[in-house]
Amino acid sequence: MQVSDNSSVNSRDSFQSKLGFVLAAAGSAIGLGNIWGFPTQAANNGGGAFLFVYLLVTLLLALPALYAEVYIGNQAQKNPVSALKEACSDKFPMLGKRAGIIGLIGAMMMLSFYTIVAGWMLAHAASALFDFLGFMDISTWLSTSSTLRNALFTPVFILLGATIVHQGVHSGIEKWSSRLMPMLLAMLIGLIIYILQQDGAMEGLALYLIPDFSQITNPKLIISAMGQAFFSLSIGVGGMMVYGSYIKKDHDIGKLVVSIAALDTLIAFLAGLLIIPALFVAQYAGQEVFAGGHLIGEGQLIFQILPSLFASMGDSGLVVSFAFFMLLSIAALTSTISSTEVPVSYLVEEKSFARNKATWLVSLVVLIASMTLVAFFDVLFGLVIQLLTTILQPLMSLFYFIVVGWIWQRGNKLNEISRLKEKPALRAFAFYLRFICPVLLLVVFFNVAF
Ligand code: PHE
């Protein structure tokens, strides 16, 4: 426990080490977006060309946005609503508070669909297990999409997340992230080694690693890469901000943020090494995977093509299938806890809730929201994802740039730096964040939304 700042006598739960922070934040970043979203987009958009553009937009825009988000939280040492309010307090305290609440709603939106998809992953992992034990009927039911299955597995997943969050920042989030992230990496590498040995894998590897640069100027590709980068780095809902508030002020935030983005990008890259060759292995084995140069459907990739590939591998396929869906479940779990922490930290710090109560209340609201999505799946599911990733996340990122670059006066080193003469590299960064980032973001935003 440590005292959060000079004005407060309350001790605030926090991460105990920089490594713990990096693993927790990387855990938030690394999720279904990396292991499902990234490879699917890469396979659809010229393989290596997508990878190249993705790296570019991560570096140019997503990384500075992540920096701004973590920096605001770190300086405030408070939950995202209070942190934004404080950063805007000289001129626009209400604007900051409202933006914080919008971010918090974004976190709940993320949880409402993410926990459903995560539930599918758990169900598929359980399906492999029941198949192995010889309960074929249960296994088939678990691998078949149904409302009942959603209504069972979504709550199970929400419960798993709540169990970690209610234990606190150090004893829950940090401890579990430090256990789960190395496990995830080991499973991913094991699966890659296995898949690359199968017939057909090398063709997939070539598509992935040899870029088709004719696709690179396609605006659709740039926009997809941009949305993917913001979602993947968990920017714009306050999860990274609240994690930033749980490490001591004035740690070298820049370096830590770069390590988080590097880990996130590494795992997305590795997931591509697994999924794209696996698709070609399935194709080699006679499955229809691509139609007209495109994957036949996003959902089909994970829930049909890969499961039937695993099934064709006999007993070892069951182990591979279990490991694969556990990998996805773990990735989803560490992302879920960061979004849950946003409203929980707000209720604890601003509304004096006990952590326990706050966690269960938030989980209940998420459960209601996700069950509403399950009930009106066709209308709501895609809509909520669309709203979050194409509107809310980019707009919140723009707000972070404006706060750090323009509004926030007291204690903002970036503002001071931009006036200093003797540190040209830092001045250039401050200039970049204040002037270039908001403009770049607006250009892309208007291309996405309209
Ligand atoms: N970054 C996570 C992923 O790649 C998703 C996420 C978005 C997590 C927003 C938290 C907040 O799957």
Tab-separated table of C-alpha atoms and ligand atoms in Angstrom:
chain	number	residue	atom	x	y	z
A	1	MET	CA	0.000	0.000	0.000
A	2	GLN	CA	1.194	3.476	-0.672
A	3	VAL	CA	-0.044	6.974	-0.052
A	4	SER	CA	-1.445	8.240	-3.302
A	5	ASP	CA	-0.598	11.916	-3.149
A	6	ASN	CA	0.146	14.717	-0.752
A	7	SER	CA	-3.396	15.902	-0.388
A	8	SER	CA	-4.856	12.520	0.456
A	9	VAL	CA	-4.328	10.463	3.556
A	10	ASN	CA	-6.150	7.448	2.178
A	11	SER	CA	-3.895	4.688	0.967
A	12	ARG	CA	-4.735	3.479	-2.466
A	13	ASP	CA	-4.325	-0.060	-3.715
A	14	SER	CA	-1.723	-0.156	-6.494
A	15	PHE	CA	0.621	-2.266	-8.597
A	16	GLN	CA	3.692	-3.294	-6.649
A	17	SER	CA	6.145	-3.272	-9.517
A	18	LYS	CA	6.669	-1.771	-12.944
A	19	LEU	CA	6.660	-5.285	-14.389
A	20	GLY	CA	3.299	-5.953	-12.733
A	21	PHE	CA	1.917	-2.812	-14.340
A	22	VAL	CA	3.313	-3.681	-17.777
A	23	LEU	CA	1.908	-7.234	-17.587
A	24	ALA	CA	-1.517	-6.023	-16.458
A	25	ALA	CA	-1.664	-3.333	-19.148
A	26	ALA	CA	-0.370	-5.752	-21.784
A	27	GLY	CA	-3.029	-8.162	-20.510
A	28	SER	CA	-5.652	-5.523	-21.170
A	29	ALA	CA	-4.264	-4.847	-24.624
A	30	ILE	CA	-3.762	-8.465	-25.634
A	31	GLY	CA	-7.161	-9.971	-26.236
A	32	LEU	CA	-9.557	-11.283	-28.831
A	33	GLY	CA	-8.539	-8.289	-30.934
A	34	ASN	CA	-5.018	-9.681	-31.268
A	35	ILE	CA	-5.692	-13.355	-31.655
A	36	TRP	CA	-8.904	-13.243	-33.655
A	37	GLY	CA	-9.249	-9.726	-35.071
A	38	PHE	CA	-5.724	-9.040	-36.256
A	39	PRO	CA	-5.062	-12.282	-38.186
A	40	THR	CA	-8.535	-12.158	-39.778
A	41	GLN	CA	-7.947	-8.610	-40.988
A	42	ALA	CA	-4.443	-9.441	-42.172
A	43	ALA	CA	-5.686	-12.481	-44.136
A	44	ASN	CA	-8.356	-10.307	-45.762
A	45	ASN	CA	-6.161	-7.305	-46.519
A	46	GLY	CA	-3.058	-8.459	-48.321
A	47	GLY	CA	-1.304	-10.293	-45.445
A	48	GLY	CA	2.036	-8.588	-44.873
A	49	ALA	CA	0.751	-5.292	-46.293
A	50	PHE	CA	-1.777	-5.058	-43.479
A	51	LEU	CA	0.946	-5.847	-40.960
A	52	PHE	CA	3.038	-3.012	-42.365
A	53	VAL	CA	0.226	-0.435	-42.268
A	54	TYR	CA	-0.800	-1.638	-38.813
A	55	LEU	CA	2.716	-1.025	-37.497
A	56	LEU	CA	2.689	2.420	-39.034
A	57	VAL	CA	-0.619	3.564	-37.524
A	58	THR	CA	0.298	2.065	-34.164
A	59	LEU	CA	3.477	4.075	-34.120
A	60	LEU	CA	2.039	7.307	-35.497
A	61	LEU	CA	-1.273	7.500	-33.681
A	62	ALA	CA	-2.200	4.676	-31.315
A	63	LEU	CA	1.017	4.843	-29.314
A	64	PRO	CA	0.761	8.613	-28.644
A	65	ALA	CA	-2.911	8.125	-27.680
A	66	LEU	CA	-1.952	5.361	-25.252
A	67	TYR	CA	0.730	7.603	-23.828
A	68	ALA	CA	-1.765	10.444	-23.318
A	69	GLU	CA	-4.263	8.122	-21.623
A	70	VAL	CA	-1.764	6.533	-19.234
A	71	TYR	CA	-0.139	9.897	-18.500
A	72	ILE	CA	-3.417	11.564	-17.477
A	73	GLY	CA	-4.191	8.688	-15.084
A	74	ASN	CA	-0.677	8.531	-13.713
A	75	GLN	CA	-0.494	12.222	-12.854
A	76	ALA	CA	-3.931	12.267	-11.237
A	77	GLN	CA	-3.539	9.009	-9.246
A	78	LYS	CA	-7.318	8.781	-9.409
A	79	ASN	CA	-10.070	6.911	-11.264
A	80	PRO	CA	-10.646	8.022	-14.899
A	81	VAL	CA	-13.660	10.257	-14.178
A	82	SER	CA	-11.834	12.229	-11.457
A	83	ALA	CA	-8.578	12.166	-13.434
A	84	LEU	CA	-10.155	13.790	-16.486
A	85	LYS	CA	-12.055	16.237	-14.320
A	86	GLU	CA	-8.830	17.246	-12.618
A	87	ALA	CA	-6.914	17.586	-15.890
A	88	CYS	CA	-9.622	19.952	-17.154
A	89	SER	CA	-10.268	21.705	-13.855
A	90	ASP	CA	-8.677	25.074	-14.624
A	91	LYS	CA	-11.162	25.769	-17.357
A	92	PHE	CA	-13.657	22.999	-17.967
A	93	PRO	CA	-14.148	20.665	-14.989
A	94	MET	CA	-17.613	19.549	-16.111
A	95	LEU	CA	-16.383	18.731	-19.595
A	96	GLY	CA	-13.686	16.503	-18.103
A	97	LYS	CA	-16.120	14.772	-15.789
A	98	ARG	CA	-18.613	14.135	-18.588
A	99	ALA	CA	-15.911	12.761	-20.867
A	100	GLY	CA	-14.868	10.456	-18.022
A	101	ILE	CA	-18.432	9.186	-17.707
A	102	ILE	CA	-18.628	8.622	-21.475
A	103	GLY	CA	-15.437	6.573	-21.259
A	104	LEU	CA	-16.957	4.605	-18.423
A	105	ILE	CA	-20.025	3.884	-20.557
A	106	GLY	CA	-17.620	2.812	-23.324
A	107	ALA	CA	-16.040	0.329	-20.912
A	108	MET	CA	-19.489	-1.119	-20.150
A	109	MET	CA	-20.287	-1.295	-23.866
A	110	MET	CA	-17.053	-3.160	-24.442
A	111	LEU	CA	-17.905	-5.601	-21.654
A	112	SER	CA	-21.448	-6.164	-22.948
A	113	PHE	CA	-20.282	-7.765	-26.212
A	114	TYR	CA	-16.830	-8.930	-25.237
A	115	THR	CA	-18.092	-11.207	-22.468
A	116	ILE	CA	-20.463	-12.883	-24.952
A	117	VAL	CA	-17.645	-13.683	-27.378
A	118	ALA	CA	-15.395	-14.736	-24.506
A	119	GLY	CA	-18.187	-17.088	-23.401
A	120	TRP	CA	-18.076	-18.749	-26.843
A	121	MET	CA	-14.363	-19.363	-26.369
A	122	LEU	CA	-14.929	-20.963	-22.965
A	123	ALA	CA	-17.718	-23.131	-24.411
A	124	HIS	CA	-15.443	-24.366	-27.213
A	125	ALA	CA	-12.656	-25.154	-24.744
A	126	ALA	CA	-15.173	-27.113	-22.639
A	127	SER	CA	-16.378	-28.845	-25.797
A	128	ALA	CA	-12.871	-30.233	-26.464
A	129	LEU	CA	-12.703	-31.408	-22.863
A	130	PHE	CA	-16.049	-33.241	-23.008
A	131	ASP	CA	-15.120	-34.783	-26.343
A	132	PHE	CA	-11.928	-36.082	-24.752
A	133	LEU	CA	-13.942	-37.561	-21.847
A	134	GLY	CA	-16.288	-39.255	-24.309
A	135	PHE	CA	-19.415	-37.152	-23.741
A	136	MET	CA	-20.084	-36.504	-27.391
A	137	ASP	CA	-23.597	-35.070	-27.043
A	138	ILE	CA	-22.499	-32.457	-24.522
A	139	SER	CA	-19.445	-31.671	-26.620
A	140	THR	CA	-21.561	-31.117	-29.743
A	141	TRP	CA	-24.010	-28.916	-27.833
A	142	LEU	CA	-21.129	-26.843	-26.465
A	143	SER	CA	-19.671	-26.246	-29.887
A	144	THR	CA	-23.011	-25.269	-31.420
A	145	SER	CA	-24.124	-21.667	-31.118
A	146	SER	CA	-27.393	-21.194	-29.194
A	147	THR	CA	-29.110	-18.601	-27.025
A	148	LEU	CA	-29.076	-20.996	-24.083
A	149	ARG	CA	-25.343	-21.494	-24.433
A	150	ASN	CA	-24.867	-17.703	-24.452
A	151	ALA	CA	-27.111	-17.343	-21.425
A	152	LEU	CA	-24.934	-19.854	-19.569
A	153	PHE	CA	-21.400	-19.011	-20.590
A	154	THR	CA	-21.577	-15.209	-20.638
A	155	PRO	CA	-22.418	-15.117	-16.887
A	156	VAL	CA	-19.684	-17.661	-16.184
A	157	PHE	CA	-17.191	-15.391	-17.880
A	158	ILE	CA	-18.436	-12.260	-16.093
A	159	LEU	CA	-18.104	-14.159	-12.828
A	160	LEU	CA	-14.513	-15.138	-13.621
A	161	GLY	CA	-13.600	-11.495	-14.242
A	162	ALA	CA	-15.397	-10.306	-11.104
A	163	THR	CA	-13.581	-12.900	-8.994
A	164	ILE	CA	-10.264	-11.363	-9.992
A	165	VAL	CA	-11.311	-7.693	-9.797
A	166	HIS	CA	-12.879	-7.943	-6.360
A	167	GLN	CA	-9.558	-9.189	-4.937
A	168	GLY	CA	-8.043	-5.775	-5.631
A	169	VAL	CA	-5.377	-4.193	-7.805
A	170	HIS	CA	-2.319	-5.926	-6.371
A	171	SER	CA	-3.786	-9.196	-5.072
A	172	GLY	CA	-6.216	-9.633	-7.961
A	173	ILE	CA	-5.329	-7.832	-11.184
A	174	GLU	CA	-1.534	-7.756	-10.855
A	175	LYS	CA	-1.190	-11.287	-9.526
A	176	TRP	CA	-3.450	-12.875	-12.117
A	177	SER	CA	-1.978	-10.910	-15.012
A	178	SER	CA	1.499	-12.009	-13.966
A	179	ARG	CA	0.359	-15.634	-13.965
A	180	LEU	CA	-1.788	-15.633	-17.079
A	181	MET	CA	0.343	-13.624	-19.499
A	182	PRO	CA	3.389	-15.949	-19.502
A	183	MET	CA	0.977	-18.899	-19.845
A	184	LEU	CA	-0.605	-17.248	-22.862
A	185	LEU	CA	2.752	-16.701	-24.530
A	186	ALA	CA	3.835	-20.308	-23.921
A	187	MET	CA	0.570	-21.693	-25.347
A	188	LEU	CA	0.767	-19.452	-28.371
A	189	ILE	CA	4.338	-20.485	-29.183
A	190	GLY	CA	3.507	-24.166	-28.659
A	191	LEU	CA	0.550	-23.914	-31.047
A	192	ILE	CA	2.609	-22.086	-33.694
A	193	ILE	CA	5.290	-24.772	-33.619
A	194	TYR	CA	2.640	-27.471	-34.036
A	195	ILE	CA	0.761	-25.779	-36.877
A	196	LEU	CA	3.867	-24.829	-38.850
A	197	GLN	CA	4.744	-28.517	-39.097
A	198	GLN	CA	1.487	-29.379	-40.864
A	199	ASP	CA	1.135	-29.684	-44.648
A	200	GLY	CA	0.106	-26.443	-46.328
A	201	ALA	CA	1.325	-24.173	-43.523
A	202	MET	CA	4.189	-22.673	-45.522
A	203	GLU	CA	1.834	-21.231	-48.119
A	204	GLY	CA	0.066	-19.302	-45.342
A	205	LEU	CA	3.372	-18.164	-43.949
A	206	ALA	CA	4.302	-16.741	-47.351
A	207	LEU	CA	1.035	-14.822	-47.675
A	208	TYR	CA	1.531	-13.376	-44.219
A	209	LEU	CA	5.187	-12.457	-44.441
A	210	ILE	CA	5.534	-11.405	-48.073
A	211	PRO	CA	3.523	-8.197	-48.362
A	212	ASP	CA	1.324	-7.506	-51.358
A	213	PHE	CA	2.156	-3.802	-51.549
A	214	SER	CA	-0.425	-3.153	-54.248
A	215	GLN	CA	-2.977	-3.056	-51.416
A	216	ILE	CA	-1.165	-0.484	-49.335
A	217	THR	CA	-2.785	2.671	-50.706
A	218	ASN	CA	-6.262	1.220	-50.307
A	219	PRO	CA	-7.972	3.637	-47.847
A	220	LYS	CA	-10.089	0.791	-46.501
A	221	LEU	CA	-6.933	-0.948	-45.391
A	222	ILE	CA	-5.620	2.121	-43.561
A	223	ILE	CA	-8.957	2.638	-41.806
A	224	SER	CA	-9.231	-1.011	-40.773
A	225	ALA	CA	-5.670	-0.971	-39.460
A	226	MET	CA	-6.401	2.161	-37.478
A	227	GLY	CA	-9.556	0.798	-35.815
A	228	GLN	CA	-7.727	-2.425	-35.089
A	229	ALA	CA	-4.810	-0.570	-33.462
A	230	PHE	CA	-7.062	1.512	-31.172
A	231	PHE	CA	-9.127	-1.486	-30.133
A	232	SER	CA	-6.052	-3.611	-29.624
A	233	LEU	CA	-4.332	-1.086	-27.361
A	234	SER	CA	-7.589	-0.696	-25.358
A	235	ILE	CA	-7.541	3.063	-25.899
A	236	GLY	CA	-10.434	5.366	-25.061
A	237	VAL	CA	-12.454	3.633	-22.348
A	238	GLY	CA	-10.294	4.501	-19.343
A	239	GLY	CA	-8.866	1.038	-18.660
A	240	MET	CA	-5.324	2.134	-19.463
A	241	MET	CA	-5.900	5.387	-17.568
A	242	VAL	CA	-6.924	3.634	-14.375
A	243	TYR	CA	-3.981	1.220	-14.648
A	244	GLY	CA	-1.691	4.241	-15.132
A	245	SER	CA	-3.068	5.669	-11.909
A	246	TYR	CA	-1.961	2.558	-10.018
A	247	ILE	CA	1.773	3.126	-10.521
A	248	LYS	CA	3.805	5.769	-8.754
A	249	LYS	CA	3.832	9.194	-10.290
A	250	ASP	CA	6.724	10.076	-12.576
A	251	HIS	CA	7.849	6.589	-13.390
A	252	ASP	CA	9.151	6.831	-16.899
A	253	ILE	CA	5.720	6.487	-18.481
A	254	GLY	CA	7.071	6.795	-22.036
A	255	LYS	CA	9.221	3.686	-21.745
A	256	LEU	CA	6.491	1.663	-20.044
A	257	VAL	CA	3.945	2.608	-22.693
A	258	VAL	CA	6.345	1.583	-25.459
A	259	SER	CA	6.827	-1.833	-23.801
A	260	ILE	CA	3.065	-2.335	-23.577
A	261	ALA	CA	2.575	-1.505	-27.258
A	262	ALA	CA	5.547	-3.688	-28.215
A	263	LEU	CA	4.140	-6.689	-26.335
A	264	ASP	CA	0.686	-6.146	-27.822
A	265	THR	CA	2.099	-5.942	-31.344
A	266	LEU	CA	4.330	-8.952	-30.782
A	267	ILE	CA	1.370	-11.099	-29.741
A	268	ALA	CA	-0.736	-9.890	-32.695
A	269	PHE	CA	2.171	-10.753	-34.993
A	270	LEU	CA	2.563	-14.203	-33.405
A	271	ALA	CA	-1.190	-14.834	-33.639
A	272	GLY	CA	-0.866	-14.179	-37.377
A	273	LEU	CA	1.864	-16.835	-37.508
A	274	LEU	CA	-0.627	-19.270	-35.983
A	275	ILE	CA	-3.944	-18.444	-37.639
A	276	ILE	CA	-2.954	-17.697	-41.242
A	277	PRO	CA	-0.898	-20.876	-41.692
A	278	ALA	CA	-3.703	-22.812	-39.931
A	279	LEU	CA	-6.145	-21.552	-42.559
A	280	PHE	CA	-3.930	-22.865	-45.307
A	281	VAL	CA	-3.532	-26.185	-43.511
A	282	ALA	CA	-7.330	-26.426	-43.468
A	283	GLN	CA	-7.453	-25.535	-47.148
A	284	TYR	CA	-4.817	-28.147	-47.919
A	285	ALA	CA	-6.969	-30.696	-46.092
A	286	GLY	CA	-9.834	-29.888	-48.461
A	287	GLN	CA	-11.845	-27.223	-46.648
A	288	GLU	CA	-13.167	-24.182	-48.396
A	289	VAL	CA	-11.469	-21.234	-46.688
A	290	PHE	CA	-11.185	-18.399	-49.184
A	291	ALA	CA	-13.757	-17.239	-51.703
A	292	GLY	CA	-12.627	-14.603	-54.224
A	293	GLY	CA	-9.469	-13.849	-52.261
A	294	HIS	CA	-11.420	-13.219	-49.029
A	295	LEU	CA	-12.053	-15.376	-46.012
A	296	ILE	CA	-15.535	-16.870	-46.175
A	297	GLY	CA	-16.674	-15.255	-42.952
A	298	GLU	CA	-15.151	-13.950	-39.779
A	299	GLY	CA	-17.120	-16.134	-37.413
A	300	GLN	CA	-16.579	-19.163	-39.562
A	301	LEU	CA	-12.835	-18.837	-39.229
A	302	ILE	CA	-12.688	-19.441	-35.507
A	303	PHE	CA	-15.808	-21.461	-34.978
A	304	GLN	CA	-15.957	-23.651	-38.075
A	305	ILE	CA	-12.774	-23.782	-40.109
A	306	LEU	CA	-10.388	-24.190	-37.183
A	307	PRO	CA	-12.571	-26.615	-35.157
A	308	SER	CA	-13.017	-28.897	-38.150
A	309	LEU	CA	-9.280	-28.678	-38.791
A	310	PHE	CA	-8.660	-29.745	-35.185
A	311	ALA	CA	-11.233	-32.536	-35.519
A	312	SER	CA	-9.378	-33.899	-38.548
A	313	MET	CA	-6.209	-34.193	-36.446
A	314	GLY	CA	-7.583	-36.980	-34.250
A	315	ASP	CA	-6.706	-37.100	-30.547
A	316	SER	CA	-3.907	-34.564	-30.760
A	317	GLY	CA	-6.470	-32.241	-32.363
A	318	LEU	CA	-8.450	-32.271	-29.105
A	319	VAL	CA	-5.432	-31.064	-27.162
A	320	VAL	CA	-4.736	-28.414	-29.801
A	321	SER	CA	-8.374	-27.322	-29.768
A	322	PHE	CA	-8.476	-27.099	-25.976
A	323	ALA	CA	-5.211	-25.139	-25.877
A	324	PHE	CA	-6.370	-22.808	-28.638
A	325	PHE	CA	-9.683	-21.893	-27.008
A	326	MET	CA	-8.100	-21.630	-23.561
A	327	LEU	CA	-5.584	-19.230	-25.085
A	328	LEU	CA	-8.428	-17.081	-26.363
A	329	SER	CA	-10.284	-17.304	-23.034
A	330	ILE	CA	-7.227	-16.187	-21.082
A	331	ALA	CA	-6.564	-13.325	-23.491
A	332	ALA	CA	-10.187	-12.221	-23.114
A	333	LEU	CA	-10.126	-12.498	-19.321
A	334	THR	CA	-7.218	-10.107	-18.781
A	335	SER	CA	-8.903	-7.614	-21.148
A	336	THR	CA	-12.215	-7.923	-19.336
A	337	ILE	CA	-10.716	-7.087	-15.949
A	338	SER	CA	-9.269	-3.760	-17.108
A	339	SER	CA	-12.630	-2.561	-18.402
A	340	THR	CA	-14.361	-3.756	-15.239
A	341	GLU	CA	-11.879	-1.821	-13.130
A	342	VAL	CA	-12.984	1.483	-14.721
A	343	PRO	CA	-16.496	1.672	-13.185
A	344	VAL	CA	-15.352	-0.199	-10.064
A	345	SER	CA	-12.626	2.372	-9.296
A	346	TYR	CA	-15.140	5.167	-9.871
A	347	LEU	CA	-17.704	3.674	-7.489
A	348	VAL	CA	-15.055	2.995	-4.839
A	349	GLU	CA	-13.395	6.416	-4.966
A	350	GLU	CA	-16.273	8.714	-5.807
A	351	LYS	CA	-19.296	6.946	-4.360
A	352	SER	CA	-17.623	5.330	-1.334
A	353	PHE	CA	-18.602	1.783	-2.283
A	354	ALA	CA	-16.722	-1.141	-0.786
A	355	ARG	CA	-14.688	-2.813	-3.556
A	356	ASN	CA	-16.663	-6.003	-3.199
A	357	LYS	CA	-20.020	-4.335	-3.603
A	358	ALA	CA	-18.813	-2.168	-6.485
A	359	THR	CA	-17.560	-5.245	-8.354
A	360	TRP	CA	-20.801	-7.164	-7.967
A	361	LEU	CA	-22.913	-4.166	-8.911
A	362	VAL	CA	-20.862	-3.534	-12.062
A	363	SER	CA	-21.005	-7.242	-12.937
A	364	LEU	CA	-24.771	-7.223	-12.542
A	365	VAL	CA	-25.143	-4.246	-14.882
A	366	VAL	CA	-22.801	-5.904	-17.411
A	367	LEU	CA	-24.834	-9.091	-17.150
A	368	ILE	CA	-28.068	-7.225	-17.872
A	369	ALA	CA	-26.458	-5.391	-20.794
A	370	SER	CA	-24.955	-8.538	-22.292
A	371	MET	CA	-28.186	-10.500	-21.897
A	372	THR	CA	-29.992	-7.669	-23.707
A	373	LEU	CA	-27.486	-8.084	-26.526
A	374	VAL	CA	-28.069	-11.842	-26.513
A	375	ALA	CA	-31.843	-11.319	-26.681
A	376	PHE	CA	-31.640	-8.833	-29.571
A	377	PHE	CA	-28.458	-10.214	-31.035
A	378	ASP	CA	-29.084	-9.471	-34.722
A	379	VAL	CA	-29.856	-5.811	-34.133
A	380	LEU	CA	-27.617	-4.894	-31.215
A	381	PHE	CA	-24.432	-6.945	-31.317
A	382	GLY	CA	-22.837	-5.412	-34.415
A	383	LEU	CA	-24.211	-1.981	-33.600
A	384	VAL	CA	-22.582	-1.780	-30.164
A	385	ILE	CA	-19.225	-2.933	-31.572
A	386	GLN	CA	-19.521	-0.391	-34.367
A	387	LEU	CA	-20.413	2.472	-32.009
A	388	LEU	CA	-17.553	1.697	-29.675
A	389	THR	CA	-14.788	1.127	-32.178
A	390	THR	CA	-15.603	3.664	-34.886
A	391	ILE	CA	-17.077	6.524	-32.819
A	392	LEU	CA	-16.382	6.351	-29.102
A	393	GLN	CA	-12.780	5.148	-29.089
A	394	PRO	CA	-11.501	7.627	-31.733
A	395	LEU	CA	-13.395	10.558	-30.177
A	396	MET	CA	-12.116	9.780	-26.696
A	397	SER	CA	-8.579	9.552	-28.086
A	398	LEU	CA	-9.030	12.954	-29.709
A	399	PHE	CA	-10.182	14.258	-26.344
A	400	TYR	CA	-7.067	12.856	-24.644
A	401	PHE	CA	-4.862	14.632	-27.202
A	402	ILE	CA	-6.694	17.901	-26.601
A	403	VAL	CA	-6.509	17.520	-22.828
A	404	VAL	CA	-2.794	16.713	-22.756
A	405	GLY	CA	-1.866	19.143	-25.524
A	406	TRP	CA	-4.124	22.097	-24.797
A	407	ILE	CA	-6.420	22.077	-21.757
A	408	TRP	CA	-4.418	20.611	-18.902
A	409	GLN	CA	-2.223	23.327	-17.381
A	410	ARG	CA	-0.960	22.501	-13.908
A	411	GLY	CA	1.519	19.627	-13.539
A	412	ASN	CA	1.564	18.782	-17.245
A	413	LYS	CA	5.209	18.379	-18.145
A	414	LEU	CA	4.409	18.185	-21.808
A	415	ASN	CA	3.231	21.777	-21.742
A	416	GLU	CA	6.397	22.887	-20.009
A	417	ILE	CA	8.557	20.884	-22.381
A	418	SER	CA	6.972	22.457	-25.415
A	419	ARG	CA	8.290	25.805	-24.187
A	420	LEU	CA	11.805	24.554	-23.384
A	421	LYS	CA	14.571	25.304	-25.823
A	422	GLU	CA	17.172	22.753	-24.781
A	423	LYS	CA	15.332	19.461	-25.354
A	424	PRO	CA	14.605	19.341	-29.082
A	425	ALA	CA	13.498	15.672	-29.189
A	426	LEU	CA	10.977	16.164	-26.401
A	427	ARG	CA	9.811	19.428	-27.897
A	428	ALA	CA	9.268	17.693	-31.203
A	429	PHE	CA	7.185	15.027	-29.445
A	430	ALA	CA	5.118	17.667	-27.648
A	431	PHE	CA	4.549	19.461	-30.945
A	432	TYR	CA	3.602	16.186	-32.618
A	433	LEU	CA	1.094	15.318	-29.908
A	434	ARG	CA	-0.487	18.782	-29.831
A	435	PHE	CA	-0.732	19.553	-33.535
A	436	ILE	CA	-0.268	16.501	-35.707
A	437	CYS	CA	-2.070	13.771	-33.737
A	438	PRO	CA	-5.459	15.535	-33.459
A	439	VAL	CA	-5.428	16.428	-37.159
A	440	LEU	CA	-4.409	12.919	-38.253
A	441	LEU	CA	-7.080	11.446	-36.039
A	442	LEU	CA	-9.784	13.745	-37.372
A	443	VAL	CA	-8.873	12.906	-40.954
A	444	VAL	CA	-9.207	9.189	-40.277
A	445	PHE	CA	-12.320	9.642	-38.151
A	446	PHE	CA	-14.222	11.435	-40.891
A	447	ASN	CA	-13.200	8.743	-43.313
A	448	VAL	CA	-14.494	6.013	-41.010
A	449	ALA	CA	-17.700	7.599	-39.825
A	450	PHE	CA	-18.853	9.142	-43.110
B	1	PHE	N1	-7.544	-4.677	-26.324
B	1	PHE	C1	-8.513	-5.709	-26.205
B	1	PHE	C2	-8.337	-6.703	-27.333
B	1	PHE	O1	-7.461	-6.573	-28.146
B	1	PHE	C3	-9.922	-5.186	-26.185
B	1	PHE	C4	-10.194	-4.058	-25.253
B	1	PHE	C5	-10.771	-2.891	-25.739
B	1	PHE	C6	-9.907	-4.158	-23.897
B	1	PHE	C7	-11.051	-1.835	-24.891
B	1	PHE	C8	-10.184	-3.107	-23.023
B	1	PHE	C9	-10.740	-1.956	-23.534
B	1	PHE	O2	-9.074	-7.625	-27.451
